[in-house]
mmCIF file of C-alpha atoms in Angstrom:
data_model
loop_
_atom_site.group_PDB
_atom_site.id
_atom_site.type_symbol
_atom_site.label_atom_id
_atom_site.label_comp_id
_atom_site.label_asym_id
_atom_site.label_seq_id
_atom_site.Cartn_x
_atom_site.Cartn_y
_atom_site.Cartn_z
ATOM 1 C CA MET X 9 155.311 300.579 -77.321
ATOM 2 C CA LYS X 10 156.083 304.686 -77.344
ATOM 3 C CA LYS X 11 152.393 305.342 -77.639
ATOM 4 C CA ILE X 12 151.424 303.006 -75.306
ATOM 5 C CA PHE X 13 153.109 304.296 -72.624
ATOM 6 C CA ILE X 14 152.371 307.889 -73.496
ATOM 7 C CA VAL X 15 148.968 306.620 -72.983
ATOM 8 C CA LEU X 16 149.615 305.064 -69.436
ATOM 9 C CA VAL X 17 151.327 308.216 -68.464
ATOM 10 C CA SER X 18 148.405 310.242 -69.686
ATOM 11 C CA LEU X 19 145.629 308.345 -68.050
ATOM 12 C CA TYR X 20 148.040 308.078 -64.604
ATOM 13 C CA SER X 21 148.020 311.860 -64.787
ATOM 14 C CA ALA X 22 144.212 311.929 -65.391
ATOM 15 C CA PHE X 23 143.487 309.786 -62.337
ATOM 16 C CA PHE X 24 146.321 311.997 -60.273
ATOM 17 C CA LEU X 25 144.615 315.104 -61.120
ATOM 18 C CA CYS X 26 141.090 313.760 -60.534
ATOM 19 C CA GLN X 27 142.037 313.177 -56.481
ATOM 20 C CA LYS X 28 140.540 315.546 -54.322
ATOM 21 C CA ILE X 29 140.995 316.368 -50.900
ATOM 22 C CA GLU X 30 138.868 318.465 -48.817
ATOM 23 C CA LEU X 31 138.253 319.814 -45.450
ATOM 24 C CA LYS X 32 135.089 320.313 -43.798
ATOM 25 C CA SER X 33 134.532 321.617 -40.338
ATOM 26 C CA VAL X 34 131.631 319.907 -38.099
ATOM 27 C CA THR X 35 131.333 321.469 -34.442
ATOM 28 C CA ASP X 36 129.056 318.475 -32.932
ATOM 29 C CA SER X 37 127.034 319.627 -29.587
ATOM 30 C CA SER X 38 125.240 316.516 -29.282
ATOM 31 C CA GLN X 39 125.903 312.897 -29.670
ATOM 32 C CA ILE X 40 124.056 309.307 -29.442
ATOM 33 C CA PHE X 41 125.442 306.416 -27.364
ATOM 34 C CA LYS X 42 124.147 302.942 -27.166
ATOM 35 C CA GLY X 43 125.217 301.066 -24.103
ATOM 36 C CA GLU X 44 123.688 298.777 -21.328
ATOM 37 C CA ILE X 45 122.561 299.285 -17.805
ATOM 38 C CA ALA X 46 122.067 296.016 -15.655
ATOM 39 C CA GLY X 47 122.693 293.893 -18.913
ATOM 40 C CA MET X 48 119.910 295.445 -20.656
ATOM 41 C CA PRO X 49 120.430 297.472 -23.955
ATOM 42 C CA VAL X 50 119.861 301.323 -23.775
ATOM 43 C CA THR X 51 119.795 303.983 -26.249
ATOM 44 C CA MET X 52 121.249 307.437 -24.757
ATOM 45 C CA GLN X 53 121.486 311.109 -26.291
ATOM 46 C CA LEU X 54 123.288 314.150 -24.610
ATOM 47 C CA ASN X 55 123.369 317.670 -25.503
ATOM 48 C CA TYR X 56 125.733 320.535 -25.096
ATOM 49 C CA THR X 57 123.912 323.317 -22.740
ATOM 50 C CA GLY X 58 126.624 325.520 -21.955
ATOM 51 C CA ILE X 59 130.011 326.084 -20.187
ATOM 52 C CA VAL X 60 129.975 325.646 -16.363
ATOM 53 C CA ASP X 61 133.032 327.990 -15.965
ATOM 54 C CA CYS X 62 135.926 328.611 -18.388
ATOM 55 C CA SER X 63 136.590 324.928 -19.554
ATOM 56 C CA GLN X 64 134.989 323.519 -22.874
ATOM 57 C CA TYR X 65 135.318 320.423 -21.312
ATOM 58 C CA GLN X 66 133.358 320.893 -18.107
ATOM 59 C CA HIS X 67 129.890 321.638 -19.285
ATOM 60 C CA PHE X 68 126.309 320.718 -18.547
ATOM 61 C CA VAL X 69 124.095 318.189 -20.588
ATOM 62 C CA ASP X 70 120.676 317.277 -21.009
ATOM 63 C CA GLY X 71 119.105 315.057 -22.982
ATOM 64 C CA TRP X 72 116.769 311.509 -22.576
ATOM 65 C CA TYR X 73 117.684 307.614 -22.482
ATOM 66 C CA TYR X 74 115.501 304.752 -23.144
ATOM 67 C CA TYR X 75 115.712 301.264 -22.756
ATOM 68 C CA ASP X 76 115.638 299.489 -26.238
ATOM 69 C CA LYS X 77 113.028 297.015 -25.915
ATOM 70 C CA TYR X 78 110.506 299.792 -24.347
ATOM 71 C CA GLN X 79 111.990 303.039 -26.358
ATOM 72 C CA LYS X 80 110.012 304.994 -23.351
ATOM 73 C CA LYS X 81 112.480 307.837 -22.730
ATOM 74 C CA ILE X 82 113.499 309.117 -19.661
ATOM 75 C CA PRO X 83 114.860 312.277 -19.196
ATOM 76 C CA LEU X 84 118.133 313.204 -17.831
ATOM 77 C CA SER X 85 120.794 316.102 -16.704
ATOM 78 C CA GLY X 86 123.498 316.512 -15.956
ATOM 79 C CA ILE X 87 127.692 317.574 -16.013
ATOM 80 C CA TYR X 88 130.045 316.383 -18.474
ATOM 81 C CA ASP X 89 133.570 317.107 -16.443
ATOM 82 C CA TYR X 90 137.098 315.717 -18.599
ATOM 83 C CA GLY X 91 135.397 312.482 -19.614
ATOM 84 C CA ASN X 92 133.183 311.266 -16.429
ATOM 85 C CA LEU X 93 129.564 311.929 -16.691
ATOM 86 C CA TYR X 94 127.054 312.882 -13.965
ATOM 87 C CA LEU X 95 123.771 312.166 -15.135
ATOM 88 C CA TYR X 96 120.504 312.525 -12.745
ATOM 89 C CA HIS X 97 116.811 312.062 -13.528
ATOM 90 C CA PHE X 98 114.385 314.222 -11.492
ATOM 91 C CA GLY X 99 111.378 313.578 -11.774
ATOM 92 C CA GLY X 100 108.290 315.163 -13.348
ATOM 93 C CA LYS X 101 109.952 318.500 -12.569
ATOM 94 C CA GLN X 102 112.854 317.789 -14.428
ATOM 95 C CA LYS X 103 113.461 321.085 -15.811
ATOM 96 C CA GLN X 104 112.667 323.525 -13.116
ATOM 97 C CA ILE X 105 114.956 321.014 -10.821
ATOM 98 C CA PHE X 106 117.923 321.076 -13.502
ATOM 99 C CA LYS X 107 117.774 324.874 -13.728
ATOM 100 C CA ALA X 108 117.989 325.143 -9.705
ATOM 101 C CA PHE X 109 120.748 322.599 -9.921
ATOM 102 C CA GLN X 110 122.805 324.708 -12.553
ATOM 103 C CA ASP X 111 122.450 327.868 -10.301
ATOM 104 C CA LYS X 112 124.735 325.274 -7.609
ATOM 105 C CA ILE X 113 127.117 324.799 -9.892
ATOM 106 C CA THR X 114 129.123 327.892 -10.923
ATOM 107 C CA SER X 115 133.105 326.451 -10.353
ATOM 108 C CA PRO X 116 135.223 323.688 -11.085
ATOM 109 C CA ARG X 117 135.443 323.756 -7.321
ATOM 110 C CA SER X 118 131.534 323.012 -7.084
ATOM 111 C CA ILE X 119 132.037 320.208 -9.679
ATOM 112 C CA GLU X 120 134.277 318.364 -7.506
ATOM 113 C CA LYS X 121 130.435 318.259 -5.414
ATOM 114 C CA VAL X 122 128.415 317.756 -8.232
ATOM 115 C CA ASP X 123 127.034 314.526 -6.716
ATOM 116 C CA SER X 124 126.301 315.524 -3.234
ATOM 117 C CA ILE X 125 124.395 319.022 -4.765
ATOM 118 C CA ALA X 126 122.409 317.073 -7.265
ATOM 119 C CA LYS X 127 121.235 314.519 -4.105
ATOM 120 C CA THR X 128 119.737 317.328 -2.515
ATOM 121 C CA PHE X 129 117.489 317.682 -5.262
ATOM 122 C CA LYS X 130 116.276 314.018 -4.266
ATOM 123 C CA PRO X 131 116.865 312.284 -8.181
ATOM 124 C CA LYS X 132 115.124 309.508 -8.697
ATOM 125 C CA GLU X 133 117.322 307.939 -10.730
ATOM 126 C CA ILE X 134 121.535 308.676 -11.160
ATOM 127 C CA LEU X 135 123.866 307.739 -14.054
ATOM 128 C CA ASN X 136 127.755 307.999 -13.367
ATOM 129 C CA PHE X 137 130.023 307.270 -15.868
ATOM 130 C CA THR X 138 134.062 307.076 -15.710
ATOM 131 C CA SER X 139 136.013 307.495 -18.623
ATOM 132 C CA ASN X 140 138.767 305.219 -19.480
ATOM 133 C CA ASN X 141 141.142 305.801 -22.250
ATOM 134 C CA GLU X 142 142.708 302.411 -22.701
ATOM 135 C CA SER X 143 139.039 300.821 -22.675
ATOM 136 C CA VAL X 144 136.932 300.501 -25.716
ATOM 137 C CA GLU X 145 134.026 301.194 -23.236
ATOM 138 C CA VAL X 146 133.217 303.443 -20.940
ATOM 139 C CA ALA X 147 131.929 301.908 -17.389
ATOM 140 C CA GLY X 148 129.354 303.214 -14.857
ATOM 141 C CA HIS X 149 126.825 302.596 -12.339
ATOM 142 C CA PHE X 150 123.490 302.972 -12.503
ATOM 143 C CA TYR X 151 121.676 304.073 -8.734
ATOM 144 C CA MET X 152 118.010 304.052 -8.205
ATOM 145 C CA LYS X 153 116.554 303.845 -4.740
ATOM 146 C CA ASN X 154 118.684 301.300 -2.608
ATOM 147 C CA LYS X 155 120.101 299.441 -6.154
ATOM 148 C CA VAL X 156 123.553 300.137 -7.570
ATOM 149 C CA HIS X 157 123.680 297.816 -11.531
ATOM 150 C CA PRO X 158 126.503 298.076 -13.551
ATOM 151 C CA SER X 159 126.480 300.037 -16.752
ATOM 152 C CA LYS X 160 128.233 301.020 -19.673
ATOM 153 C CA LEU X 161 128.606 303.055 -23.174
ATOM 154 C CA PHE X 162 129.553 301.352 -26.299
ATOM 155 C CA THR X 163 132.012 304.012 -27.049
ATOM 156 C CA LYS X 164 136.143 304.649 -26.155
ATOM 157 C CA ASN X 165 134.721 308.622 -26.224
ATOM 158 C CA ASN X 166 132.364 309.654 -24.678
ATOM 159 C CA MET X 167 133.070 313.572 -25.837
ATOM 160 C CA ILE X 168 129.810 315.694 -26.199
ATOM 161 C CA TYR X 169 131.383 318.754 -27.644
ATOM 162 C CA ARG X 170 133.744 318.166 -30.620
ATOM 163 C CA TYR X 171 135.326 320.900 -33.186
ATOM 164 C CA ASN X 172 135.665 318.465 -35.699
ATOM 165 C CA ASN X 173 138.033 319.324 -38.939
ATOM 166 C CA TYR X 174 137.832 316.174 -41.534
ATOM 167 C CA LEU X 175 140.018 315.644 -44.005
ATOM 168 C CA ILE X 176 138.078 313.920 -47.050
ATOM 169 C CA LEU X 177 140.904 311.464 -48.849
ATOM 170 C CA PRO X 178 141.304 309.694 -51.437
ATOM 171 C CA ASN X 179 140.774 306.070 -52.033
ATOM 172 C CA ASN X 180 137.625 306.507 -49.595
ATOM 173 C CA LYS X 181 139.547 307.645 -46.508
ATOM 174 C CA LYS X 182 138.579 309.973 -44.116
ATOM 175 C CA ILE X 183 140.704 311.424 -40.484
ATOM 176 C CA ASN X 184 139.410 313.717 -38.207
ATOM 177 C CA THR X 185 142.277 316.689 -37.073
ATOM 178 C CA TYR X 186 140.486 316.423 -33.457
ATOM 179 C CA ASP X 187 141.961 312.866 -33.450
ATOM 180 C CA ILE X 188 145.352 313.082 -34.976
ATOM 181 C CA ILE X 189 146.241 316.707 -33.768
ATOM 182 C CA ASP X 190 144.215 318.833 -30.825
ATOM 183 C CA ARG X 191 140.420 319.624 -30.253
ATOM 184 C CA TYR X 192 140.699 323.157 -31.053
ATOM 185 C CA GLY X 193 139.953 322.756 -34.697
ATOM 186 C CA GLY X 194 140.743 326.397 -36.880
ATOM 187 C CA ASN X 195 142.301 324.697 -39.487
ATOM 188 C CA GLU X 196 142.361 325.604 -43.355
ATOM 189 C CA LEU X 197 143.361 323.634 -46.158
ATOM 190 C CA ILE X 198 146.375 324.894 -48.268
ATOM 191 C CA SER X 199 147.395 322.872 -50.704
ATOM 192 C CA TYR X 200 148.430 318.889 -51.018
ATOM 193 C CA LYS X 201 151.206 317.402 -52.956
ATOM 194 C CA SER X 202 152.116 313.613 -54.463
ATOM 195 C CA ASP X 203 155.663 312.465 -54.895
ATOM 196 C CA ASN X 204 157.941 309.354 -54.739
ATOM 197 C CA ASN X 205 158.007 310.090 -50.613
ATOM 198 C CA GLY X 206 154.310 309.850 -50.540
ATOM 199 C CA ASN X 207 151.407 312.108 -50.114
ATOM 200 C CA ARG X 208 151.404 315.424 -47.943
ATOM 201 C CA VAL X 209 148.784 317.961 -46.762
ATOM 202 C CA LEU X 210 149.558 321.376 -45.906
ATOM 203 C CA LEU X 211 147.179 322.872 -43.484
ATOM 204 C CA TYR X 212 147.124 326.741 -41.884
ATOM 205 C CA PHE X 213 145.598 327.058 -38.515
ATOM 206 C CA GLU X 214 144.496 329.777 -35.907
ATOM 207 C CA ARG X 215 142.767 329.161 -32.665
ATOM 208 C CA ALA X 216 142.431 330.466 -29.291
ATOM 209 C CA SER X 217 145.410 329.789 -26.732
ATOM 210 C CA ASN X 218 143.115 328.460 -24.629
ATOM 211 C CA PHE X 219 139.365 327.767 -25.029
ATOM 212 C CA ASN X 220 136.801 330.215 -24.603
ATOM 213 C CA TYR X 221 139.610 332.726 -24.150
ATOM 214 C CA CYS X 222 140.065 331.788 -20.296
ATOM 215 C CA GLY X 223 143.428 331.439 -18.407
ATOM 216 C CA MET X 224 146.755 332.390 -19.601
ATOM 217 C CA CYS X 225 146.804 333.862 -22.730
ATOM 218 C CA GLY X 226 143.497 334.169 -22.969
ATOM 219 C CA ALA X 227 143.179 338.062 -23.946
ATOM 220 C CA SER X 228 145.877 336.891 -26.605
ATOM 221 C CA ASP X 229 145.755 336.677 -30.579
ATOM 222 C CA GLY X 230 146.468 332.986 -29.922
ATOM 223 C CA GLU X 231 148.124 330.248 -31.421
ATOM 224 C CA LYS X 232 148.955 330.784 -35.355
ATOM 225 C CA GLY X 233 150.962 328.541 -38.268
ATOM 226 C CA TYR X 234 151.168 325.992 -40.357
ATOM 227 C CA ARG X 235 151.155 321.806 -40.406
ATOM 228 C CA VAL X 236 152.332 319.202 -42.646
ATOM 229 C CA LEU X 237 150.536 316.072 -42.462
ATOM 230 C CA TYR X 238 151.959 312.818 -43.957
ATOM 231 C CA PHE X 239 150.474 310.406 -45.384
ATOM 232 C CA THR X 240 151.829 306.910 -47.611
ATOM 233 C CA LYS X 241 151.365 306.602 -51.422
ATOM 234 C CA ASP X 242 148.042 304.384 -50.626
ATOM 235 C CA TRP X 243 146.736 307.704 -48.128
ATOM 236 C CA ASN X 244 147.351 306.397 -44.709
ATOM 237 C CA TYR X 245 148.295 308.645 -42.302
ATOM 238 C CA LYS X 246 151.834 308.595 -40.703
ATOM 239 C CA ARG X 247 152.321 311.486 -38.973
ATOM 240 C CA TYR X 248 152.092 315.654 -38.928
ATOM 241 C CA GLU X 249 154.553 318.452 -38.141
ATOM 242 C CA GLU X 250 153.685 321.707 -36.762
ATOM 243 C CA PHE X 251 155.157 325.549 -37.312
ATOM 244 C CA LEU X 252 154.333 328.137 -35.214
ATOM 245 C CA THR X 253 155.030 331.398 -36.558
ATOM 246 C CA GLU X 254 152.691 333.302 -33.543
ATOM 247 C CA SER X 255 152.542 331.900 -30.277
ATOM 248 C CA CYS X 256 151.119 333.084 -27.065
ATOM 249 C CA LEU X 257 151.652 329.665 -25.079
ATOM 250 C CA THR X 258 155.706 330.097 -27.190
ATOM 251 C CA ASN X 259 156.199 333.459 -27.118
ATOM 252 C CA ILE X 260 156.393 334.140 -30.626
ATOM 253 C CA TYR X 261 155.882 337.594 -31.303
ATOM 254 C CA ASP X 262 156.518 339.946 -34.159
ATOM 255 C CA THR X 263 157.268 337.099 -36.735
ATOM 256 C CA THR X 264 157.839 339.284 -40.083
ATOM 257 C CA LYS X 265 156.706 337.935 -43.301
ATOM 258 C CA THR X 266 158.952 338.241 -46.515
ATOM 259 C CA LYS X 267 157.295 337.490 -50.228
ATOM 260 C CA THR X 268 159.603 335.768 -52.723
ATOM 261 C CA LYS X 269 159.678 335.649 -56.559
ATOM 262 C CA ASP X 270 157.479 332.652 -56.728
ATOM 263 C CA PRO X 271 154.006 333.602 -55.403
ATOM 264 C CA LYS X 272 153.706 330.353 -53.981
ATOM 265 C CA VAL X 273 156.765 330.490 -51.586
ATOM 266 C CA ILE X 274 156.685 332.359 -48.234
ATOM 267 C CA LYS X 275 159.032 332.985 -45.628
ATOM 268 C CA PHE X 276 158.361 333.741 -41.947
ATOM 269 C CA ASN X 277 161.041 335.283 -39.693
ATOM 270 C CA ILE X 278 160.957 334.034 -36.360
ATOM 271 C CA LYS X 279 162.151 336.129 -33.356
ATOM 272 C CA LYS X 280 164.761 334.639 -30.747
ATOM 273 C CA THR X 281 162.676 333.620 -28.092
ATOM 274 C CA THR X 282 163.519 332.794 -23.977
ATOM 275 C CA THR X 283 163.494 328.811 -25.145
ATOM 276 C CA SER X 284 164.821 328.796 -28.844
ATOM 277 C CA PRO X 285 166.872 330.886 -31.159
ATOM 278 C CA ALA X 286 165.764 332.750 -34.479
ATOM 279 C CA TYR X 287 164.863 330.742 -37.515
ATOM 280 C CA THR X 288 163.298 331.065 -40.881
ATOM 281 C CA LEU X 289 160.308 329.033 -42.099
ATOM 282 C CA THR X 290 159.898 328.280 -45.755
ATOM 283 C CA VAL X 291 156.467 327.510 -46.745
ATOM 284 C CA ASP X 292 156.238 326.442 -50.327
ATOM 285 C CA MET X 293 152.774 325.552 -51.015
ATOM 286 C CA LYS X 294 152.715 324.503 -54.018
ATOM 287 C CA ASN X 295 155.142 321.013 -52.743
ATOM 288 C CA ALA X 296 153.033 321.508 -49.442
ATOM 289 C CA SER X 297 156.153 321.397 -47.938
ATOM 290 C CA ILE X 298 157.898 323.808 -44.939
ATOM 291 C CA VAL X 299 161.402 324.337 -44.603
ATOM 292 C CA LYS X 300 163.184 325.204 -40.860
ATOM 293 C CA SER X 301 166.540 327.011 -41.071
ATOM 294 C CA LYS X 302 168.716 329.392 -39.289
#
């Protein structure tokens, strides 16, 4: 019986050691959508072609769509504006007109007038979509000559440009920090740990305070710190905690880093700010845990 128990423990340990966690960074700059125009199935591909002014999520797009029945590509160009899509087919001189259109769109204020600006170039077709996070589809309208038809994309998220950090987990599971944390990416896998409370993953991150280093804190060193992601024993995601070691947005500066006797444990002394008292972070890389103390 004792031998059987030892064998079982050995098998469990071998299985646990075989479990491997990976983090893969993938930046998307193109998306393919399925949808409908006037009830007819369509396929659309849109490509990121550069920001308008400063925001990563106000940018130009170009691409095409076709009716699935005919598969003849019809060029599209336009603007992605925080979930809203303004797309135009200008006809035979699509590239030339799109370049002239881009020259007119230079700021967030001009984006507010994007439709009226585009109409000065007399587009042959117009497709507008308005994002609604509560819906599983993105609804819109299709305009051609004097006719208006309903249109939709079969997606909840019509974002074109995405910083994806995929965590590859055991049991054929995968999550994207883009979906559960924020859109900035910049995560690095440090360690992971399993115990009676479930599973934990420790990440270190560095990111800009604002996309493209614009606006407040644009010239700063950005946001830095650690994140602990918590999972059930079956690797179902539960929640995460974030611990900043440097931050322009929250005025965390001049943090001191202290080594301990254990090379896998680091301490950070965070100074008092205008909004929070001083505290210490103890980062235990071996156990994928962080303790915050006074």
